[in-house]
Short mmCIF file of C-alpha atoms in Angstrom, two decimals:
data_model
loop_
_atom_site.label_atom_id
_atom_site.label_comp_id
_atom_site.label_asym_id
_atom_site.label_seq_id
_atom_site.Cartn_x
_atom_site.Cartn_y
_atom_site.Cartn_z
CA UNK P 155 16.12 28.77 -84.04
CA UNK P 156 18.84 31.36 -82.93
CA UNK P 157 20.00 31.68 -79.04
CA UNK P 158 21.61 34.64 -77.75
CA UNK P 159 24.54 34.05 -75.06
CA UNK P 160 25.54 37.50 -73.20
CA UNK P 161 28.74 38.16 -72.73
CA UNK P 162 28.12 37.22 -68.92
CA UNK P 163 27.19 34.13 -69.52
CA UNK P 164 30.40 33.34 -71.67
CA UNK P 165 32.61 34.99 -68.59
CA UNK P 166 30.44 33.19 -66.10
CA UNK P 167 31.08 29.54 -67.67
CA UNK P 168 34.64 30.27 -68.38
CA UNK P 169 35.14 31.15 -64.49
CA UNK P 170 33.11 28.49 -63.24
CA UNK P 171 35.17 26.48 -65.48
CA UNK P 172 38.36 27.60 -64.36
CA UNK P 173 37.63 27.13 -60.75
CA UNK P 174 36.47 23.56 -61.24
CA UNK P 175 39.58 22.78 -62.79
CA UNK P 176 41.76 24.89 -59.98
CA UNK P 177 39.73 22.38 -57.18
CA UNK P 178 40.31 19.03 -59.33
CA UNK P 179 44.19 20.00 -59.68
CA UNK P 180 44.75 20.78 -56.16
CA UNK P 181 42.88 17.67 -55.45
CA UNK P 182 45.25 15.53 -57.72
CA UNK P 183 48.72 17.42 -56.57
CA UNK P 184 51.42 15.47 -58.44
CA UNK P 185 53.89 14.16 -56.03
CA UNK P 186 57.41 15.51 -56.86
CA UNK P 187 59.78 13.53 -59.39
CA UNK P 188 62.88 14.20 -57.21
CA UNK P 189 62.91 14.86 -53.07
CA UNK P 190 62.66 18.43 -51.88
CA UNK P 191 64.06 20.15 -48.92
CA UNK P 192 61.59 21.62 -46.21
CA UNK P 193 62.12 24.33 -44.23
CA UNK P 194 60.25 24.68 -41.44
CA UNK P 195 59.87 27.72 -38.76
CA UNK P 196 58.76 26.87 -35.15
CA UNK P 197 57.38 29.97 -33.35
CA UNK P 198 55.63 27.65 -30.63
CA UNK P 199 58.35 25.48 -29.34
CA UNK P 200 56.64 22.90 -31.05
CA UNK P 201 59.64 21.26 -32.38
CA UNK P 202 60.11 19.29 -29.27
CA UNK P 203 56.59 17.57 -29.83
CA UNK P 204 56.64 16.69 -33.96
CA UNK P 205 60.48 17.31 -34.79
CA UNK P 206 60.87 13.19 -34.07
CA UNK P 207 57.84 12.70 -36.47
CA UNK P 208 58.77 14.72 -38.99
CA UNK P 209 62.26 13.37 -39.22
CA UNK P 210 60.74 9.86 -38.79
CA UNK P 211 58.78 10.80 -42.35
CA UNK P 212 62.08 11.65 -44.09
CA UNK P 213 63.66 8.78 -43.15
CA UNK P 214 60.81 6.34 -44.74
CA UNK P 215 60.70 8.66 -47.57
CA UNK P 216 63.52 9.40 -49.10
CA UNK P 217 62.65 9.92 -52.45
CA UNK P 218 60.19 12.84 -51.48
CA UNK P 219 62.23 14.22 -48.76
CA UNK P 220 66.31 14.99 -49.27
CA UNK P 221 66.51 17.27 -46.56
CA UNK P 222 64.43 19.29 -43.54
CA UNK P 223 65.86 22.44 -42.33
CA UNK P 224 64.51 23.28 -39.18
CA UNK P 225 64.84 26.92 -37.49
CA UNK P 226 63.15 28.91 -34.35
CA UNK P 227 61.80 32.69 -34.53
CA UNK P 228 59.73 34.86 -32.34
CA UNK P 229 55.99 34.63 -33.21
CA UNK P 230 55.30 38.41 -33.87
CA UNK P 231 58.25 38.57 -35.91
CA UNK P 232 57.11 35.98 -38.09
CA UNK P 233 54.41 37.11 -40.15
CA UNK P 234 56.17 40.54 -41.30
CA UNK P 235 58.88 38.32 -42.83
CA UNK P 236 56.56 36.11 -44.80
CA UNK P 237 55.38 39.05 -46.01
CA UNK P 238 58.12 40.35 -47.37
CA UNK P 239 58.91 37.15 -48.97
CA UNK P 240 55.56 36.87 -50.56
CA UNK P 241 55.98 40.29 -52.22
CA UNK P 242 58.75 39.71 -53.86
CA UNK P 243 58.08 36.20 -54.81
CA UNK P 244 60.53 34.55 -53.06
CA UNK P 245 59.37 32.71 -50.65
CA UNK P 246 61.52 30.15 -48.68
CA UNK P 247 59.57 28.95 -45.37
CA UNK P 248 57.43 26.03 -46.66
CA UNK P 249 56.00 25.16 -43.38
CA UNK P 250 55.21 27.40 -40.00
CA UNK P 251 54.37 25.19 -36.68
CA UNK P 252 52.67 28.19 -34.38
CA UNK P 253 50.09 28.14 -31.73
CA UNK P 254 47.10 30.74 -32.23
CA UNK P 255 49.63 33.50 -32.17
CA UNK P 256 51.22 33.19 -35.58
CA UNK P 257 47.96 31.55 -37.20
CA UNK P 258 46.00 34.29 -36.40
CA UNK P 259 48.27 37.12 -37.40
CA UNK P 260 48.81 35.27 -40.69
CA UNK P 261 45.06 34.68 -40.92
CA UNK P 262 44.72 38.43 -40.44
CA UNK P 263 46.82 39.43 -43.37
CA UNK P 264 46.12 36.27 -45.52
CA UNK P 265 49.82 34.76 -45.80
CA UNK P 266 48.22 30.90 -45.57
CA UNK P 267 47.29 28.52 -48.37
CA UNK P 268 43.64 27.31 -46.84
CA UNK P 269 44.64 23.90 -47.32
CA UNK P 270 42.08 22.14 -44.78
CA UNK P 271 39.51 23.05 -47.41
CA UNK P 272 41.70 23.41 -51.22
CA UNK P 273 43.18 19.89 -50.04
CA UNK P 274 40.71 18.06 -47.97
CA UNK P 275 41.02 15.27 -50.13
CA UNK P 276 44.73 15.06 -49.59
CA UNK P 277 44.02 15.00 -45.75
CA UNK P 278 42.25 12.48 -42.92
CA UNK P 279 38.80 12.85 -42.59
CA UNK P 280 39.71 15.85 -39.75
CA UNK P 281 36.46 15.67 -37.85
CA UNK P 282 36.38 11.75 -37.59
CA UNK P 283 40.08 11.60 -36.22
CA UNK P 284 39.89 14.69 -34.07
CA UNK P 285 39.26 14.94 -29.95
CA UNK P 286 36.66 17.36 -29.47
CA UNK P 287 39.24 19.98 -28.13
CA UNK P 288 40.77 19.57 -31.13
CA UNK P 289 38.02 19.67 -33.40
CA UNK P 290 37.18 23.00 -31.90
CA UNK P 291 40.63 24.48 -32.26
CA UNK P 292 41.19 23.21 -35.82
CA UNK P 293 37.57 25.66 -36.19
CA UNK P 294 40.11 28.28 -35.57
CA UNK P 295 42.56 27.87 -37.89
CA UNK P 296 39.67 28.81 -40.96
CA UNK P 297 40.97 26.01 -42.69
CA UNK P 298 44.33 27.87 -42.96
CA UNK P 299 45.98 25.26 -41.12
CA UNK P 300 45.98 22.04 -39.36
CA UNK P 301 46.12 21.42 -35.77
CA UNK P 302 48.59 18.73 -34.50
CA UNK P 303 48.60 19.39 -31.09
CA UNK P 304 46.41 19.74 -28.68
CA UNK P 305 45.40 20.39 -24.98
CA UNK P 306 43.53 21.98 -22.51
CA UNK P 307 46.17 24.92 -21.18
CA UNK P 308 45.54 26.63 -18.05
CA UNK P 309 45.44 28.58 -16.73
CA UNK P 310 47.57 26.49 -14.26
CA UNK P 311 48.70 28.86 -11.41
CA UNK P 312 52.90 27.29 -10.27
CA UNK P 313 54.61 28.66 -7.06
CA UNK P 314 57.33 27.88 -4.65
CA UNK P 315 56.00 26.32 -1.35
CA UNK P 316 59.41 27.35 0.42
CA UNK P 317 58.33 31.14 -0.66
CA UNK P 318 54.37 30.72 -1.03
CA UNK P 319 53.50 29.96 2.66
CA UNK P 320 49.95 30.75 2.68
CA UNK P 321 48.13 29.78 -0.90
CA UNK P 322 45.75 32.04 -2.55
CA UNK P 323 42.69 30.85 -3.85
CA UNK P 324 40.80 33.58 -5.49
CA UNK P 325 42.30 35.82 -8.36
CA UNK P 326 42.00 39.03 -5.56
CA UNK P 327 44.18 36.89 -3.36
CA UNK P 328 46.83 36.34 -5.92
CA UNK P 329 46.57 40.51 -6.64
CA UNK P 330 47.09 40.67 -2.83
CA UNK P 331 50.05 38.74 -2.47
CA UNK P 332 51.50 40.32 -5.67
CA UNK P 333 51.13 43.78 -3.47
CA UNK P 334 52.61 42.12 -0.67
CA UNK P 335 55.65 40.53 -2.29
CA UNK P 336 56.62 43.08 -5.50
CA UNK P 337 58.83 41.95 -8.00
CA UNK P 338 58.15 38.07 -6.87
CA UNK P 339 55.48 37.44 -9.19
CA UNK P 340 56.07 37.40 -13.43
CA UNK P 341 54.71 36.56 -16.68
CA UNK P 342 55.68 36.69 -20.40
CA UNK P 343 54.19 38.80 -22.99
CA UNK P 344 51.31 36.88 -24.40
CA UNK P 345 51.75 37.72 -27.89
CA UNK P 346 54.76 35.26 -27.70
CA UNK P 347 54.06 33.16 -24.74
CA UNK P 348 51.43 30.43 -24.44
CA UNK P 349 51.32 30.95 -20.74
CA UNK P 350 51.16 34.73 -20.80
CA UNK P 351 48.55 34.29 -22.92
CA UNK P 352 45.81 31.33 -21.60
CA UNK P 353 46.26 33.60 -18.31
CA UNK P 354 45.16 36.81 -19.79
CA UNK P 355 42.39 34.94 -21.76
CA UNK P 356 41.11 32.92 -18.67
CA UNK P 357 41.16 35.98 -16.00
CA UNK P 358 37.69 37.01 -17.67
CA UNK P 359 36.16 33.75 -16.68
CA UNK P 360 37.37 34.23 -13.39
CA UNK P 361 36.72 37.50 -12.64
CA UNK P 362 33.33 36.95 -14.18
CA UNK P 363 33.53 39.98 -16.61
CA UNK P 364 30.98 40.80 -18.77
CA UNK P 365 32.01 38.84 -22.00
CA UNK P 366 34.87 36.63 -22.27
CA UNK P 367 34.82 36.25 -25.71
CA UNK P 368 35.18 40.50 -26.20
CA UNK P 369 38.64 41.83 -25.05
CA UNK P 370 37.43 45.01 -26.66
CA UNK P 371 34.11 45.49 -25.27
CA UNK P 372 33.56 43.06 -22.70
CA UNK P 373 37.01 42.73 -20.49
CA UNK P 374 36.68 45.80 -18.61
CA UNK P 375 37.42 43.68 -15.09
CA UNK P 376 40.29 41.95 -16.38
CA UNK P 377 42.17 45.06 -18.07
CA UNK P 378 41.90 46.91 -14.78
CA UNK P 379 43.31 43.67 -12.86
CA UNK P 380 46.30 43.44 -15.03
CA UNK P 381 46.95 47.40 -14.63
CA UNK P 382 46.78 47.23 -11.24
CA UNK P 383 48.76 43.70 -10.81
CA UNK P 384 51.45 44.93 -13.41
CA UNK P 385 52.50 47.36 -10.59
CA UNK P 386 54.03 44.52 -8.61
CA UNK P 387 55.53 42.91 -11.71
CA UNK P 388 59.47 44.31 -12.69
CA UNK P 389 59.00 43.95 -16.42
CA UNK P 390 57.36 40.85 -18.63
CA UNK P 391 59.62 39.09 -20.77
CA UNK P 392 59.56 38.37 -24.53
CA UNK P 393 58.62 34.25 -23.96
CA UNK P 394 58.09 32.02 -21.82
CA UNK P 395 61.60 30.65 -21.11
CA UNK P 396 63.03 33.35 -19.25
CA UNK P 397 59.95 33.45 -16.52
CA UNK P 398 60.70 29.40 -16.03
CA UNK P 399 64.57 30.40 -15.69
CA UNK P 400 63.66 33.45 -12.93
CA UNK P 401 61.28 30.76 -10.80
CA UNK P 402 64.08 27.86 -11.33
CA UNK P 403 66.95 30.10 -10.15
CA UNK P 404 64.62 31.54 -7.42
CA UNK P 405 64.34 35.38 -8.22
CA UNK P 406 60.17 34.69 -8.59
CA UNK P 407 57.96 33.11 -6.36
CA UNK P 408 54.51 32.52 -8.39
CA UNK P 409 54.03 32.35 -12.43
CA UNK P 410 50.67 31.87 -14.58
CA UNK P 411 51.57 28.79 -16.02
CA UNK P 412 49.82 25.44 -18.04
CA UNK P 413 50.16 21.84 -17.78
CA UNK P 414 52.68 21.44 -19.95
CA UNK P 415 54.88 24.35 -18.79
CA UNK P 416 54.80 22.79 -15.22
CA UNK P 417 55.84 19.29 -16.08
CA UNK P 418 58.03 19.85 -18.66
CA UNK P 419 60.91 22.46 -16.84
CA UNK P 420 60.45 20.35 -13.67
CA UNK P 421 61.31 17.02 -15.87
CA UNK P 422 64.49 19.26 -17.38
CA UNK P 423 65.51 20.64 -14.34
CA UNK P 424 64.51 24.08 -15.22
CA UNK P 425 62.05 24.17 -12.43
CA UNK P 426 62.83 22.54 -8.94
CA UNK P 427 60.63 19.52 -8.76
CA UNK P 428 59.17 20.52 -5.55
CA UNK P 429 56.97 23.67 -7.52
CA UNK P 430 53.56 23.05 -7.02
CA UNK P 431 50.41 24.50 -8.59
CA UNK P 432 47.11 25.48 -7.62
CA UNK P 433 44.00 26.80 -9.96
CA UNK P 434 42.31 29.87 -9.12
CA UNK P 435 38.63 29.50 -7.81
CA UNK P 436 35.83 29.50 -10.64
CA UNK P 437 38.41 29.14 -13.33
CA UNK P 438 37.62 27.67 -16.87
CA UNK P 439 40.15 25.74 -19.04
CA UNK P 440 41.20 27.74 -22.16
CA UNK P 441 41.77 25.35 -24.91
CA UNK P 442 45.53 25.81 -26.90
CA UNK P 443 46.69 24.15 -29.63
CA UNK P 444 49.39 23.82 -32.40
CA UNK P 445 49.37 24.26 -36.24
CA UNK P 446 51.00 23.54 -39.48
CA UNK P 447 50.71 26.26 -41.60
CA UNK P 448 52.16 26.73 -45.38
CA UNK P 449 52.55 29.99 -46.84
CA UNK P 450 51.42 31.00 -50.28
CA UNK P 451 53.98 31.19 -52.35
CA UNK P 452 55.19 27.46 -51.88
CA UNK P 453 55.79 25.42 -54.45
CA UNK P 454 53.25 22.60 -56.00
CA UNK P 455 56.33 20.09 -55.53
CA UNK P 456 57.06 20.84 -51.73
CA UNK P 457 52.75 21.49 -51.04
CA UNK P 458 52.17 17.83 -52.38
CA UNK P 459 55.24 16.66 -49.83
CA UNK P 460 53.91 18.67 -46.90
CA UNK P 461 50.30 16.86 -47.42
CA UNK P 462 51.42 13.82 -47.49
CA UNK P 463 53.79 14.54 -44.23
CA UNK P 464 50.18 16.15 -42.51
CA UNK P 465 48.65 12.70 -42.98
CA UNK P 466 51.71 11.18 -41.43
CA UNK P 467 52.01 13.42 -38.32
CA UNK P 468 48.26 12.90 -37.49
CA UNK P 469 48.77 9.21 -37.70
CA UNK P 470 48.54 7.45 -34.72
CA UNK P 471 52.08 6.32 -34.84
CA UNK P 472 52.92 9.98 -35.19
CA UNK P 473 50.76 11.50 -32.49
CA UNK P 474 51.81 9.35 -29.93
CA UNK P 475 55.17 11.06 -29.86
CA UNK P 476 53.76 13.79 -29.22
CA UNK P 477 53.49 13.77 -25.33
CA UNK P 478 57.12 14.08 -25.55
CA UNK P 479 58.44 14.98 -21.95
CA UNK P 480 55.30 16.30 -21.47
CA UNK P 481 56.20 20.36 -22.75
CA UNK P 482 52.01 20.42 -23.96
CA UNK P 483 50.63 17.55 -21.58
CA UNK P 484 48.65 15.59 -22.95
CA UNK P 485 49.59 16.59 -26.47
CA UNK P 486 47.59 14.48 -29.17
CA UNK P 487 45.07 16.07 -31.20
CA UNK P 488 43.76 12.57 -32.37
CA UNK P 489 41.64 10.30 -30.57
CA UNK P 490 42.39 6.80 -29.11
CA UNK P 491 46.06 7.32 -28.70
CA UNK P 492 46.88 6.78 -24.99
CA UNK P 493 49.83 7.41 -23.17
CA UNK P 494 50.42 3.41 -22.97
CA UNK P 495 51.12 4.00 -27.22
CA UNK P 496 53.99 6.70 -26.05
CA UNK P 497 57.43 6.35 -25.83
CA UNK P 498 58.89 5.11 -22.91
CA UNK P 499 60.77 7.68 -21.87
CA UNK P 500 57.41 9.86 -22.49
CA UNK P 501 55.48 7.49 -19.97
CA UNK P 502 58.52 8.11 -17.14
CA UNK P 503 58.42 11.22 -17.51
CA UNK P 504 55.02 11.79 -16.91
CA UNK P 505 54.60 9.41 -14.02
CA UNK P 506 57.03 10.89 -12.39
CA UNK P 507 56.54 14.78 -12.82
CA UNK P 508 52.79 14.44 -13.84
CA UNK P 509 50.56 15.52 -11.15
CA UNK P 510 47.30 13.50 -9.97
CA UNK P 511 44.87 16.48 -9.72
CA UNK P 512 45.42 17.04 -13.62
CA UNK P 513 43.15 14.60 -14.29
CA UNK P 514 40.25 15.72 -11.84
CA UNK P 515 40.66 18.98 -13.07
CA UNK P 516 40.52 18.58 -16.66
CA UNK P 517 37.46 16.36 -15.82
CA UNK P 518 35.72 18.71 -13.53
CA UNK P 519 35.77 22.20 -14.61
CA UNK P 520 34.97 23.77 -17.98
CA UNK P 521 36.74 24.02 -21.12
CA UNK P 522 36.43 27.69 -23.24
CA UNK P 523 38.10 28.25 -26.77
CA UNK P 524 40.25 30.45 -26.72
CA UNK P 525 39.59 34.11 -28.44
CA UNK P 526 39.19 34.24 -32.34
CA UNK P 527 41.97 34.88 -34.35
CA UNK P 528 41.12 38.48 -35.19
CA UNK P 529 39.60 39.72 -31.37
CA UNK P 530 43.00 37.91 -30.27
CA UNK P 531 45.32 40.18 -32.28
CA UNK P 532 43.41 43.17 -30.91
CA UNK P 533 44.00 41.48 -27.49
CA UNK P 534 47.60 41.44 -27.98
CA UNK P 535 47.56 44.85 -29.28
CA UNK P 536 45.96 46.51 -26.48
CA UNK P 537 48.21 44.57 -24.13
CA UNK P 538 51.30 45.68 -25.54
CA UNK P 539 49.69 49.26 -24.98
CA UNK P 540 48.45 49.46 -22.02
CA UNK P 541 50.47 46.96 -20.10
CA UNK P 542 53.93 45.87 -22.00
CA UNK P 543 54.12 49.72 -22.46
CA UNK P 544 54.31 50.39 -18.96
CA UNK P 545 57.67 48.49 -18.42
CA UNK P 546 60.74 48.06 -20.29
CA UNK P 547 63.73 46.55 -19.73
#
């Protein structure tokens, strides 16, 4: 008896062949047989939360790790330059930490290695380790990075009670004082400020637009409150540093702001300590997080490194460094690591610049995820249209 294979069938097995054997080799990455340098680019200030960690790896690991290089770049700059390096096959960033700004624009025009699915074998168990913040933001990422930071933002509202006399409560009370005091209130560009944007993703919740999940379609209340509050603000700069600077040194009364963003500059002396905050009435919590993302392009030697790192920094060990001086309060992604297991520098910090109603608030009001990766980048674009474009400086 004879048996006819079709051509098909010969490409089909050889295929499904080849991709079984791509999946069992990335599952079995060789570590390297000498240490590699990392290079890693922060575009979220998240340096200041896993920097300690990720030095604390090289230091027990020496013969994987000679050397990290660690530099800072502007989130929408980021992803153009990756590019570049990926076309002409040179690429030397092996690891991006980046809120949802970054991720998303790299998601957008595919510059990640998926390794929360390629490598899941190399990683934790993510949805048995995770809070359940953080197991919604690392739903984000589309397994095109790994979240290792975590909290629930803002928006908090921060102001100057020597300036702010009479607190408003309601989002059209905050557009009213804006008209009463120009120029006093301010807030970053939110495709490069976490602050800039939580408050431009929670004003649909609170202005009860039609869908908060639709800045196309569905924001048409909170585009025409930013127009019309963007007449009483002198120009938005290009982070979030420079809006803490203008409220420390006094020439702004009232930011958008988030947990972390208050505590932190008070704790540095950024921010007087006497700021206070307030939350606007029928707000929601907008959920922000921080990733590790690797290009394409890296090599095996440095990807099997960077695994092994990931399962470090979401140790428990690892994560409790992570509250830091409070910068992205509380700051774990992983569960069962309580501000007891941090630092104690971290736990001074926080008792002393934390604030009591966090707690109640995180407790009693609810929590959103932020926009998907690809409606955010259209967020960000019509933004910078319609209301970065109407002031420069």
């Amino acid at each position: 008896m004879t048996f006819k294979i079709s051509r098909r069938a010969v490409v089909g097995g050889i295929a499904g062949t080849m991709a079984m054997d791509l999946r069992a080799f990335a599952q079995s990455l060789p570590m390297p047989t000498s240490p590699v340098t990392l290079n890693f680019v922060d575009v979220a200030g998240n340096l200041a939360l896993t920097q300690k960690a990720i030095e604390a790896y090289r230091d027990k690991n020496p013969k994987l790790v000679a050397k990290v290089n660690f530099t800072k770049a502007p989130a929408p700059e980021l992803p153009g330059k990756i590019k570049a390096q990926q076309d002409a096959g040179r690429v030397d960033i092996d690891g991006v930490l980046t809120g949802i700004d970054a991720l998303s624009a790299g998601l957008d025009q595919k510059l990640w290695i998926p390794i929360a699915s390629e490598y899941a074998a190399k990683l934790p168990k993510l949805d048995d380790i995770y809070l359940d913040g953080a197991k919604k933001m690392q739903g984000l990422a589309a397994n095109n990075g790994v979240c290792i930071v975590f909290c629930p933002a803002g928006p908090v509202m921060e102001y100057m009670p020597d300036k702010v006399k009479e607190v408003p409560k309601t989002a059209e009370e905050v557009l009213a004082w804006a008209k009463a005091n120009p120029n006093r209130f301010m807030y970053a560009r939110p495709a490069n400020s976490g602050p800039g944007r939580i408050f431009m993703m929670g004003l649909p919740y609170v202005l009860g637009d039609k869908d908060p999940s639709d800045p196309i379609n569905g924001w048409d209340k909170t585009w025409a409150y930013l127009k019309e509050l963007g007449q009483y603000v002198e120009y938005y700069p290009a982070g979030t540093g420079p809006v803490l600077k203008e409220l420390g040194e006094g020439s702004r009364d009232m930011i958008p702001s988030q947990m972390g963003w208050d505590i932190n500059p008070r704790a540095l002396g950024v921010v007087p300590k006497e700021a206070k905050v307030f939350f606007l009435k029928g707000f929601h919590w907008i959920l922000d997080a921080h990733y590790l993302c690797i290009p394409k392009g890296v090599s095996n030697d440095k990807l099997a490194v960077l695994l092994d790192l990931l399962n470090y920094m979401l140790s428990k060990e690892a994560q409790a460094t992570t509250y830091d001086d409070g910068y992205f309060y509380p700051g774990p992604a992983v569960k069962d690591v309580p501000l007891s297991m941090a630092p104690a520098s971290s736990q001074a910090v926080i008792k002393e610049f934390g604030r009591p109603e966090y707690e109640a608030a995180i407790k009693d009001n609810p929590q959103e995820l932020p926009l998907t990766p690809d409606k955010l980048v259209k967020a960000f674009a019509r933004w910078d249209e319609q209301i970065g474009a109407q002031k420069k400086k």
